[in-house]
PDB file of C-alpha atoms in Angstrom:
ATOM      1  CA  GLU A   7       4.737 -15.891  -0.939  1.00 70.00           C
ATOM      2  CA  THR A   8       4.843 -12.889  -3.217  1.00 75.00           C
ATOM      3  CA  GLY A   9       8.553 -13.480  -4.235  1.00 86.00           C
ATOM      4  CA  VAL A  10       9.450 -10.086  -2.925  1.00 93.00           C
ATOM      5  CA  THR A  11      11.975 -10.149  -0.081  1.00 95.00           C
ATOM      6  CA  GLN A  12      13.034  -7.221   2.159  1.00 97.00           C
ATOM      7  CA  SER A  13      15.880  -6.793   4.642  1.00 97.00           C
ATOM      8  CA  PRO A  14      16.343  -6.246   7.466  1.00 97.00           C
ATOM      9  CA  THR A  15      13.040  -7.049   8.899  1.00 96.00           C
ATOM     10  CA  HIS A  16      13.438  -5.027  11.999  1.00 97.00           C
ATOM     11  CA  LEU A  17      16.017  -2.360  12.973  1.00 97.00           C
ATOM     12  CA  ILE A  18      16.531   0.353  15.539  1.00 98.00           C
ATOM     13  CA  LYS A  19      18.524   3.422  14.769  1.00 98.00           C
ATOM     14  CA  THR A  20      19.479   6.636  16.511  1.00 98.00           C
ATOM     15  CA  ARG A  21      18.288  10.058  15.402  1.00 98.00           C
ATOM     16  CA  GLY A  22      20.769  11.541  12.990  1.00 98.00           C
ATOM     17  CA  GLN A  23      22.069   8.266  11.669  1.00 98.00           C
ATOM     18  CA  GLN A  24      21.556   6.857   8.203  1.00 98.00           C
ATOM     19  CA  VAL A  25      19.800   3.625   7.145  1.00 98.00           C
ATOM     20  CA  THR A  26      19.693   1.443   4.115  1.00 98.00           C
ATOM     21  CA  LEU A  27      16.834  -0.850   3.383  1.00 98.00           C
ATOM     22  CA  ARG A  28      16.992  -3.552   0.698  1.00 98.00           C
ATOM     23  CA  CYS A  29      14.441  -5.173  -1.558  1.00 97.00           C
ATOM     24  CA  SER A  30      14.733  -8.100  -3.997  1.00 94.00           C
ATOM     25  CA  SER A  31      11.793  -7.907  -6.370  1.00 88.00           C
ATOM     26  CA  GLN A  32       9.857 -10.922  -7.850  1.00 82.00           C
ATOM     27  CA  SER A  33      11.816 -12.518 -10.627  1.00 81.00           C
ATOM     28  CA  GLY A  34      11.374 -10.612 -13.905  1.00 81.00           C
ATOM     29  CA  HIS A  35       9.676  -7.531 -12.328  1.00 85.00           C
ATOM     30  CA  ASN A  36      11.412  -4.464 -13.459  1.00 87.00           C
ATOM     31  CA  THR A  37       9.439  -1.855 -11.443  1.00 89.00           C
ATOM     32  CA  VAL A  38       9.905  -1.292  -7.671  1.00 92.00           C
ATOM     33  CA  SER A  39       8.084   1.248  -5.554  1.00 92.00           C
ATOM     34  CA  TRP A  40       8.673   2.204  -1.911  1.00 96.00           C
ATOM     35  CA  TYR A  41       6.018   3.092   0.536  1.00 96.00           C
ATOM     36  CA  GLN A  42       6.269   4.429   4.199  1.00 97.00           C
ATOM     37  CA  GLN A  43       3.477   3.385   6.608  1.00 97.00           C
ATOM     38  CA  ALA A  44       3.387   5.137  10.000  1.00 96.00           C
ATOM     39  CA  LEU A  45       1.392   3.583  12.804  1.00 92.00           C
ATOM     40  CA  GLY A  46      -2.298   4.037  12.077  1.00 90.00           C
ATOM     41  CA  GLN A  47      -1.764   5.379   8.634  1.00 93.00           C
ATOM     42  CA  GLY A  48      -2.080   3.885   5.162  1.00 94.00           C
ATOM     43  CA  PRO A  49       1.174   3.493   3.151  1.00 95.00           C
ATOM     44  CA  GLN A  50       2.542   6.639   1.598  1.00 95.00           C
ATOM     45  CA  PHE A  51       4.197   6.583  -1.774  1.00 93.00           C
ATOM     46  CA  ILE A  52       7.978   7.549  -1.585  1.00 96.00           C
ATOM     47  CA  PHE A  53       9.237   6.761  -5.002  1.00 93.00           C
ATOM     48  CA  GLN A  54       9.227   4.286  -7.879  1.00 91.00           C
ATOM     49  CA  TYR A  55      12.107   2.877  -9.940  1.00 92.00           C
ATOM     50  CA  TYR A  56      11.713   1.407 -13.411  1.00 88.00           C
ATOM     51  CA  ARG A  57      14.650   0.015 -15.198  1.00 88.00           C
ATOM     52  CA  GLU A  58      17.142   1.719 -12.839  1.00 91.00           C
ATOM     53  CA  GLU A  59      15.667   5.161 -13.308  1.00 92.00           C
ATOM     54  CA  GLU A  60      13.609   7.074 -10.784  1.00 91.00           C
ATOM     55  CA  ASN A  61      10.156   7.244 -12.166  1.00 87.00           C
ATOM     56  CA  GLY A  62       8.032   9.424  -9.836  1.00 88.00           C
ATOM     57  CA  ARG A  63       8.382  10.610  -6.381  1.00 91.00           C
ATOM     58  CA  GLY A  64       6.053  11.382  -3.504  1.00 91.00           C
ATOM     59  CA  ASN A  65       6.201  14.215  -0.996  1.00 92.00           C
ATOM     60  CA  PHE A  66       9.453  13.112   0.750  1.00 96.00           C
ATOM     61  CA  PRO A  67      12.481  15.265   1.383  1.00 97.00           C
ATOM     62  CA  PRO A  68      15.835  14.649  -0.613  1.00 97.00           C
ATOM     63  CA  ARG A  69      17.236  12.679   2.474  1.00 98.00           C
ATOM     64  CA  PHE A  70      15.111   9.823   1.243  1.00 98.00           C
ATOM     65  CA  SER A  71      16.917   8.350  -1.783  1.00 97.00           C
ATOM     66  CA  GLY A  72      17.044   5.157  -3.679  1.00 96.00           C
ATOM     67  CA  LEU A  73      18.641   2.905  -6.231  1.00 96.00           C
ATOM     68  CA  GLN A  74      17.711   0.146  -8.460  1.00 95.00           C
ATOM     69  CA  PHE A  75      20.336  -2.271  -9.707  1.00 93.00           C
ATOM     70  CA  PRO A  76      20.623  -4.095 -13.087  1.00 92.00           C
ATOM     71  CA  ASN A  77      18.987  -7.212 -11.510  1.00 90.00           C
ATOM     72  CA  TYR A  78      15.980  -4.880 -10.539  1.00 90.00           C
ATOM     73  CA  SER A  79      16.734  -5.225  -6.776  1.00 93.00           C
ATOM     74  CA  SER A  80      16.559  -1.875  -4.979  1.00 96.00           C
ATOM     75  CA  GLU A  81      17.634   0.088  -1.944  1.00 97.00           C
ATOM     76  CA  LEU A  82      16.029   2.811   0.130  1.00 98.00           C
ATOM     77  CA  ASN A  83      18.372   5.208   1.846  1.00 98.00           C
ATOM     78  CA  VAL A  84      17.337   7.470   4.523  1.00 98.00           C
ATOM     79  CA  ASN A  85      19.945  10.169   5.811  1.00 98.00           C
ATOM     80  CA  ALA A  86      19.695  12.289   9.058  1.00 98.00           C
ATOM     81  CA  LEU A  87      17.100   9.995  10.563  1.00 98.00           C
ATOM     82  CA  GLU A  88      14.353  11.817  12.554  1.00 98.00           C
ATOM     83  CA  LEU A  89      12.036  10.223  15.081  1.00 98.00           C
ATOM     84  CA  ASP A  90       9.049  10.658  12.701  1.00 97.00           C
ATOM     85  CA  ASP A  91      10.830   8.317  10.229  1.00 98.00           C
ATOM     86  CA  SER A  92       9.806   5.361  12.471  1.00 98.00           C
ATOM     87  CA  ALA A  93       7.473   3.365  10.325  1.00 97.00           C
ATOM     88  CA  LEU A  94       7.003   0.207   8.360  1.00 97.00           C
ATOM     89  CA  TYR A  95       8.845   0.573   4.866  1.00 98.00           C
ATOM     90  CA  LEU A  96       7.141  -1.439   2.221  1.00 97.00           C
ATOM     91  CA  CYS A  97       8.725  -2.478  -1.138  1.00 96.00           C
ATOM     92  CA  ALA A  98       6.320  -3.472  -3.944  1.00 93.00           C
ATOM     93  CA  SER A  99       7.330  -4.823  -7.354  1.00 89.00           C
ATOM     94  CA  SER A 100       5.576  -5.275 -10.621  1.00 83.00           C
ATOM     95  CA  LEU A 101       6.295  -5.911 -14.193  1.00 77.00           C
ATOM     96  CA  GLY A 102       6.269  -2.310 -15.527  1.00 66.00           C
ATOM     97  CA  GLY A 103       3.351  -1.065 -17.312  1.00 57.00           C
ATOM     98  CA  PHE A 104      -0.190  -0.188 -16.441  1.00 56.00           C
ATOM     99  CA  GLY A 105      -2.469  -3.110 -15.664  1.00 58.00           C
ATOM    100  CA  ASN A 106      -0.025  -5.314 -13.848  1.00 66.00           C
ATOM    101  CA  THR A 107      -0.451  -6.633 -10.407  1.00 75.00           C
ATOM    102  CA  ILE A 108       1.667  -5.209  -7.702  1.00 81.00           C
ATOM    103  CA  TYR A 109       3.320  -7.499  -4.925  1.00 87.00           C
ATOM    104  CA  PHE A 110       4.290  -6.263  -1.607  1.00 92.00           C
ATOM    105  CA  GLY A 111       7.141  -7.606   0.525  1.00 95.00           C
ATOM    106  CA  GLU A 112       6.611  -8.092   4.182  1.00 95.00           C
ATOM    107  CA  GLY A 113       8.243  -4.812   5.044  1.00 96.00           C
ATOM    108  CA  SER A 114      11.106  -3.478   7.179  1.00 97.00           C
ATOM    109  CA  TRP A 115      10.244  -2.054  10.649  1.00 97.00           C
ATOM    110  CA  LEU A 116      12.384   0.775  11.373  1.00 98.00           C
ATOM    111  CA  THR A 117      12.441   2.472  14.911  1.00 98.00           C
ATOM    112  CA  VAL A 118      14.230   5.746  15.426  1.00 98.00           C
ATOM    113  CA  VAL A 119      15.130   6.622  19.010  1.00 98.00           C
TER     114      VAL A 119
ATOM    115  CA  ARG B  22      -7.736  17.426   0.966  1.00 77.00           C
ATOM    116  CA  LYS B  23      -6.371  13.874   1.300  1.00 84.00           C
ATOM    117  CA  GLU B  24      -6.160  11.813  -1.969  1.00 89.00           C
ATOM    118  CA  VAL B  25      -8.020   8.903  -0.406  1.00 94.00           C
ATOM    119  CA  GLU B  26     -10.334   9.246   2.541  1.00 95.00           C
ATOM    120  CA  GLN B  27     -11.893   6.367   4.572  1.00 95.00           C
ATOM    121  CA  ASP B  28     -14.067   5.959   7.625  1.00 89.00           C
ATOM    122  CA  PRO B  29     -11.566   4.580  10.119  1.00 89.00           C
ATOM    123  CA  GLY B  30     -14.176   2.537  11.899  1.00 89.00           C
ATOM    124  CA  PRO B  31     -13.920   0.323  13.774  1.00 94.00           C
ATOM    125  CA  PHE B  32     -16.824  -1.724  12.438  1.00 96.00           C
ATOM    126  CA  ASN B  33     -17.704  -4.330  15.057  1.00 97.00           C
ATOM    127  CA  VAL B  34     -19.926  -6.894  13.825  1.00 97.00           C
ATOM    128  CA  PRO B  35     -21.224 -10.393  14.753  1.00 97.00           C
ATOM    129  CA  GLU B  36     -20.378 -13.373  12.630  1.00 98.00           C
ATOM    130  CA  GLY B  37     -22.763 -13.777   9.707  1.00 98.00           C
ATOM    131  CA  ALA B  38     -23.484  -9.970   9.547  1.00 98.00           C
ATOM    132  CA  THR B  39     -23.107  -7.753   6.573  1.00 98.00           C
ATOM    133  CA  VAL B  40     -20.900  -4.853   6.735  1.00 97.00           C
ATOM    134  CA  ALA B  41     -20.281  -2.196   4.138  1.00 97.00           C
ATOM    135  CA  PHE B  42     -18.027   1.022   4.025  1.00 97.00           C
ATOM    136  CA  ASN B  43     -16.981   3.531   1.567  1.00 95.00           C
ATOM    137  CA  CYS B  44     -13.960   5.584   0.595  1.00 95.00           C
ATOM    138  CA  THR B  45     -13.717   8.736  -1.431  1.00 96.00           C
ATOM    139  CA  TYR B  46     -10.864   9.831  -3.653  1.00 94.00           C
ATOM    140  CA  SER B  47      -9.920  13.257  -4.925  1.00 92.00           C
ATOM    141  CA  ASN B  48      -8.254  12.600  -8.264  1.00 87.00           C
ATOM    142  CA  SER B  49     -10.861  12.462 -10.998  1.00 86.00           C
ATOM    143  CA  ALA B  50      -8.187  11.045 -13.403  1.00 83.00           C
ATOM    144  CA  SER B  51      -7.761   7.931 -11.295  1.00 84.00           C
ATOM    145  CA  GLN B  52      -8.403   4.883 -13.441  1.00 83.00           C
ATOM    146  CA  SER B  53      -7.576   1.951 -11.169  1.00 86.00           C
ATOM    147  CA  PHE B  54      -9.199   1.103  -7.929  1.00 91.00           C
ATOM    148  CA  PHE B  55      -8.449  -1.628  -5.509  1.00 92.00           C
ATOM    149  CA  TRP B  56      -9.262  -2.896  -2.072  1.00 95.00           C
ATOM    150  CA  TYR B  57      -6.326  -4.205  -0.059  1.00 94.00           C
ATOM    151  CA  ARG B  58      -6.511  -6.135   3.186  1.00 96.00           C
ATOM    152  CA  GLN B  59      -3.831  -5.696   5.911  1.00 96.00           C
ATOM    153  CA  ASP B  60      -3.633  -7.729   8.993  1.00 95.00           C
ATOM    154  CA  CYS B  61      -2.036  -6.465  12.083  1.00 91.00           C
ATOM    155  CA  ARG B  62       1.703  -5.931  11.496  1.00 87.00           C
ATOM    156  CA  LYS B  63       1.697  -7.460   8.012  1.00 92.00           C
ATOM    157  CA  GLU B  64       2.036  -6.193   4.500  1.00 93.00           C
ATOM    158  CA  PRO B  65      -1.104  -5.156   2.449  1.00 94.00           C
ATOM    159  CA  LYS B  66      -2.425  -7.854   0.207  1.00 93.00           C
ATOM    160  CA  LEU B  67      -4.698  -7.378  -2.697  1.00 91.00           C
ATOM    161  CA  LEU B  68      -8.368  -8.313  -1.930  1.00 94.00           C
ATOM    162  CA  MET B  69      -9.844  -7.219  -5.236  1.00 93.00           C
ATOM    163  CA  SER B  70      -9.806  -4.888  -7.950  1.00 90.00           C
ATOM    164  CA  VAL B  71     -12.866  -2.509  -8.418  1.00 92.00           C
ATOM    165  CA  TYR B  72     -14.250  -2.370 -11.940  1.00 87.00           C
ATOM    166  CA  SER B  73     -16.666   0.367 -13.268  1.00 87.00           C
ATOM    167  CA  SER B  74     -19.628  -1.922 -13.465  1.00 87.00           C
ATOM    168  CA  GLY B  75     -18.979  -3.328  -9.962  1.00 88.00           C
ATOM    169  CA  ASN B  76     -17.721  -6.846  -9.236  1.00 93.00           C
ATOM    170  CA  GLU B  77     -18.035  -9.628  -6.679  1.00 95.00           C
ATOM    171  CA  ASP B  78     -15.636 -12.073  -5.421  1.00 94.00           C
ATOM    172  CA  GLY B  79     -17.337 -14.659  -3.216  1.00 96.00           C
ATOM    173  CA  ARG B  80     -18.758 -12.801  -0.168  1.00 98.00           C
ATOM    174  CA  PHE B  81     -17.104  -9.489  -1.154  1.00 98.00           C
ATOM    175  CA  THR B  82     -18.766  -6.935  -3.471  1.00 97.00           C
ATOM    176  CA  ALA B  83     -17.086  -3.648  -4.612  1.00 97.00           C
ATOM    177  CA  GLN B  84     -18.799  -0.768  -6.332  1.00 96.00           C
ATOM    178  CA  LEU B  85     -17.348   2.257  -7.973  1.00 95.00           C
ATOM    179  CA  ASN B  86     -19.181   5.509  -8.406  1.00 94.00           C
ATOM    180  CA  ARG B  87     -17.080   7.793 -10.689  1.00 92.00           C
ATOM    181  CA  ALA B  88     -19.465  10.768 -10.595  1.00 93.00           C
ATOM    182  CA  SER B  89     -19.375  11.099  -6.727  1.00 94.00           C
ATOM    183  CA  GLN B  90     -15.730   9.766  -6.777  1.00 94.00           C
ATOM    184  CA  TYR B  91     -16.265   6.921  -4.240  1.00 94.00           C
ATOM    185  CA  ILE B  92     -15.854   3.232  -3.994  1.00 96.00           C
ATOM    186  CA  SER B  93     -17.454   0.892  -1.622  1.00 97.00           C
ATOM    187  CA  LEU B  94     -16.804  -2.670  -0.173  1.00 98.00           C
ATOM    188  CA  LEU B  95     -19.538  -4.968   1.209  1.00 98.00           C
ATOM    189  CA  ILE B  96     -18.710  -8.099   3.006  1.00 98.00           C
ATOM    190  CA  ARG B  97     -21.647 -10.665   3.393  1.00 98.00           C
ATOM    191  CA  ASP B  98     -21.857 -13.466   5.918  1.00 98.00           C
ATOM    192  CA  SER B  99     -18.892 -12.141   7.869  1.00 98.00           C
ATOM    193  CA  LYS B 100     -16.252 -14.552   9.123  1.00 98.00           C
ATOM    194  CA  LEU B 101     -13.937 -14.142  12.152  1.00 98.00           C
ATOM    195  CA  SER B 102     -11.111 -14.358   9.525  1.00 97.00           C
ATOM    196  CA  ASP B 103     -12.369 -11.223   7.865  1.00 98.00           C
ATOM    197  CA  SER B 104     -11.194  -9.147  10.868  1.00 98.00           C
ATOM    198  CA  ALA B 105      -8.571  -6.834   9.401  1.00 97.00           C
ATOM    199  CA  THR B 106      -7.901  -3.329   8.069  1.00 97.00           C
ATOM    200  CA  TYR B 107      -9.220  -2.711   4.674  1.00 97.00           C
ATOM    201  CA  LEU B 108      -7.238  -0.225   2.684  1.00 96.00           C
ATOM    202  CA  CYS B 109      -8.884   1.733  -0.186  1.00 96.00           C
ATOM    203  CA  VAL B 110      -6.323   2.294  -2.958  1.00 92.00           C
ATOM    204  CA  VAL B 111      -6.409   4.299  -6.208  1.00 91.00           C
ATOM    205  CA  ASN B 112      -3.670   4.960  -8.771  1.00 84.00           C
ATOM    206  CA  ARG B 113      -2.178   8.413  -8.518  1.00 70.00           C
ATOM    207  CA  ALA B 114      -1.948   9.140 -12.216  1.00 65.00           C
ATOM    208  CA  SER B 115      -3.987   7.945 -15.170  1.00 58.00           C
ATOM    209  CA  ASN B 116      -1.272   5.819 -16.757  1.00 61.00           C
ATOM    210  CA  ASP B 117       0.770   4.261 -14.079  1.00 63.00           C
ATOM    211  CA  TYR B 118       0.610   2.310 -10.925  1.00 64.00           C
ATOM    212  CA  LYS B 119       1.941   4.576  -8.277  1.00 79.00           C
ATOM    213  CA  LEU B 120      -0.704   4.031  -5.645  1.00 87.00           C
ATOM    214  CA  SER B 121      -2.373   6.295  -3.142  1.00 90.00           C
ATOM    215  CA  PHE B 122      -3.827   4.550   0.021  1.00 93.00           C
ATOM    216  CA  GLY B 123      -6.379   5.462   2.378  1.00 95.00           C
ATOM    217  CA  ALA B 124      -5.691   5.088   6.191  1.00 95.00           C
ATOM    218  CA  GLY B 125      -7.880   2.081   6.332  1.00 96.00           C
ATOM    219  CA  THR B 126     -11.115   0.824   7.792  1.00 97.00           C
ATOM    220  CA  THR B 127     -10.923  -1.598  10.684  1.00 96.00           C
ATOM    221  CA  VAL B 128     -13.294  -4.354  10.692  1.00 97.00           C
ATOM    222  CA  THR B 129     -13.655  -6.756  13.708  1.00 97.00           C
ATOM    223  CA  VAL B 130     -15.909  -9.601  13.487  1.00 98.00           C
ATOM    224  CA  ARG B 131     -16.851 -11.271  16.788  1.00 96.00           C
ATOM    225  CA  ALA B 132     -18.206 -14.800  17.559  1.00 95.00           C
TER     226      ALA B 132
END
């Protein structure tokens, strides 16, 4: 629907492992943001990438890192997984610049056991 | 203090009723305000932007009060399909679209 696709849709990891989540932004969108949504909470801003550069970060530790590629797709990497990292991870893309609509992907459900 | 605070509800209303709820935001520099709708285990979807003069979109009316730093959403003639969590969203800085979300207000419309 929105043209933003995320993978995988669901995954289970063990505490201490590492995970990589992927996002393909809507065609032509050069800005990607990642959000974490724990159960019963609103999405929390992790970071944003604009033209392959990090462009702002929320209150997340360095073990949360990301990349944006020349085609504007993006990855979120989380190292040393903790139980509290269990959440829905949402990717949102937009055409950079204030005033443009943001489109969310369907998210990746991560469970850490 | 949280950046965006909402009454979690739930608001349990009969079909056809009017329901309204607010959210408050802490950053006076915020310039963009939105209501998003989120269905269970789905991604948030934009319901409407909120403009300074207030705006309507069908049965939905949004208001912004900058002086008191709150926005409101009113739903008229509630439908069963309006059952969802409504997320109040403001931009984190005055010139970009990094967003701060509230925890959501749950609305359940019953037949």
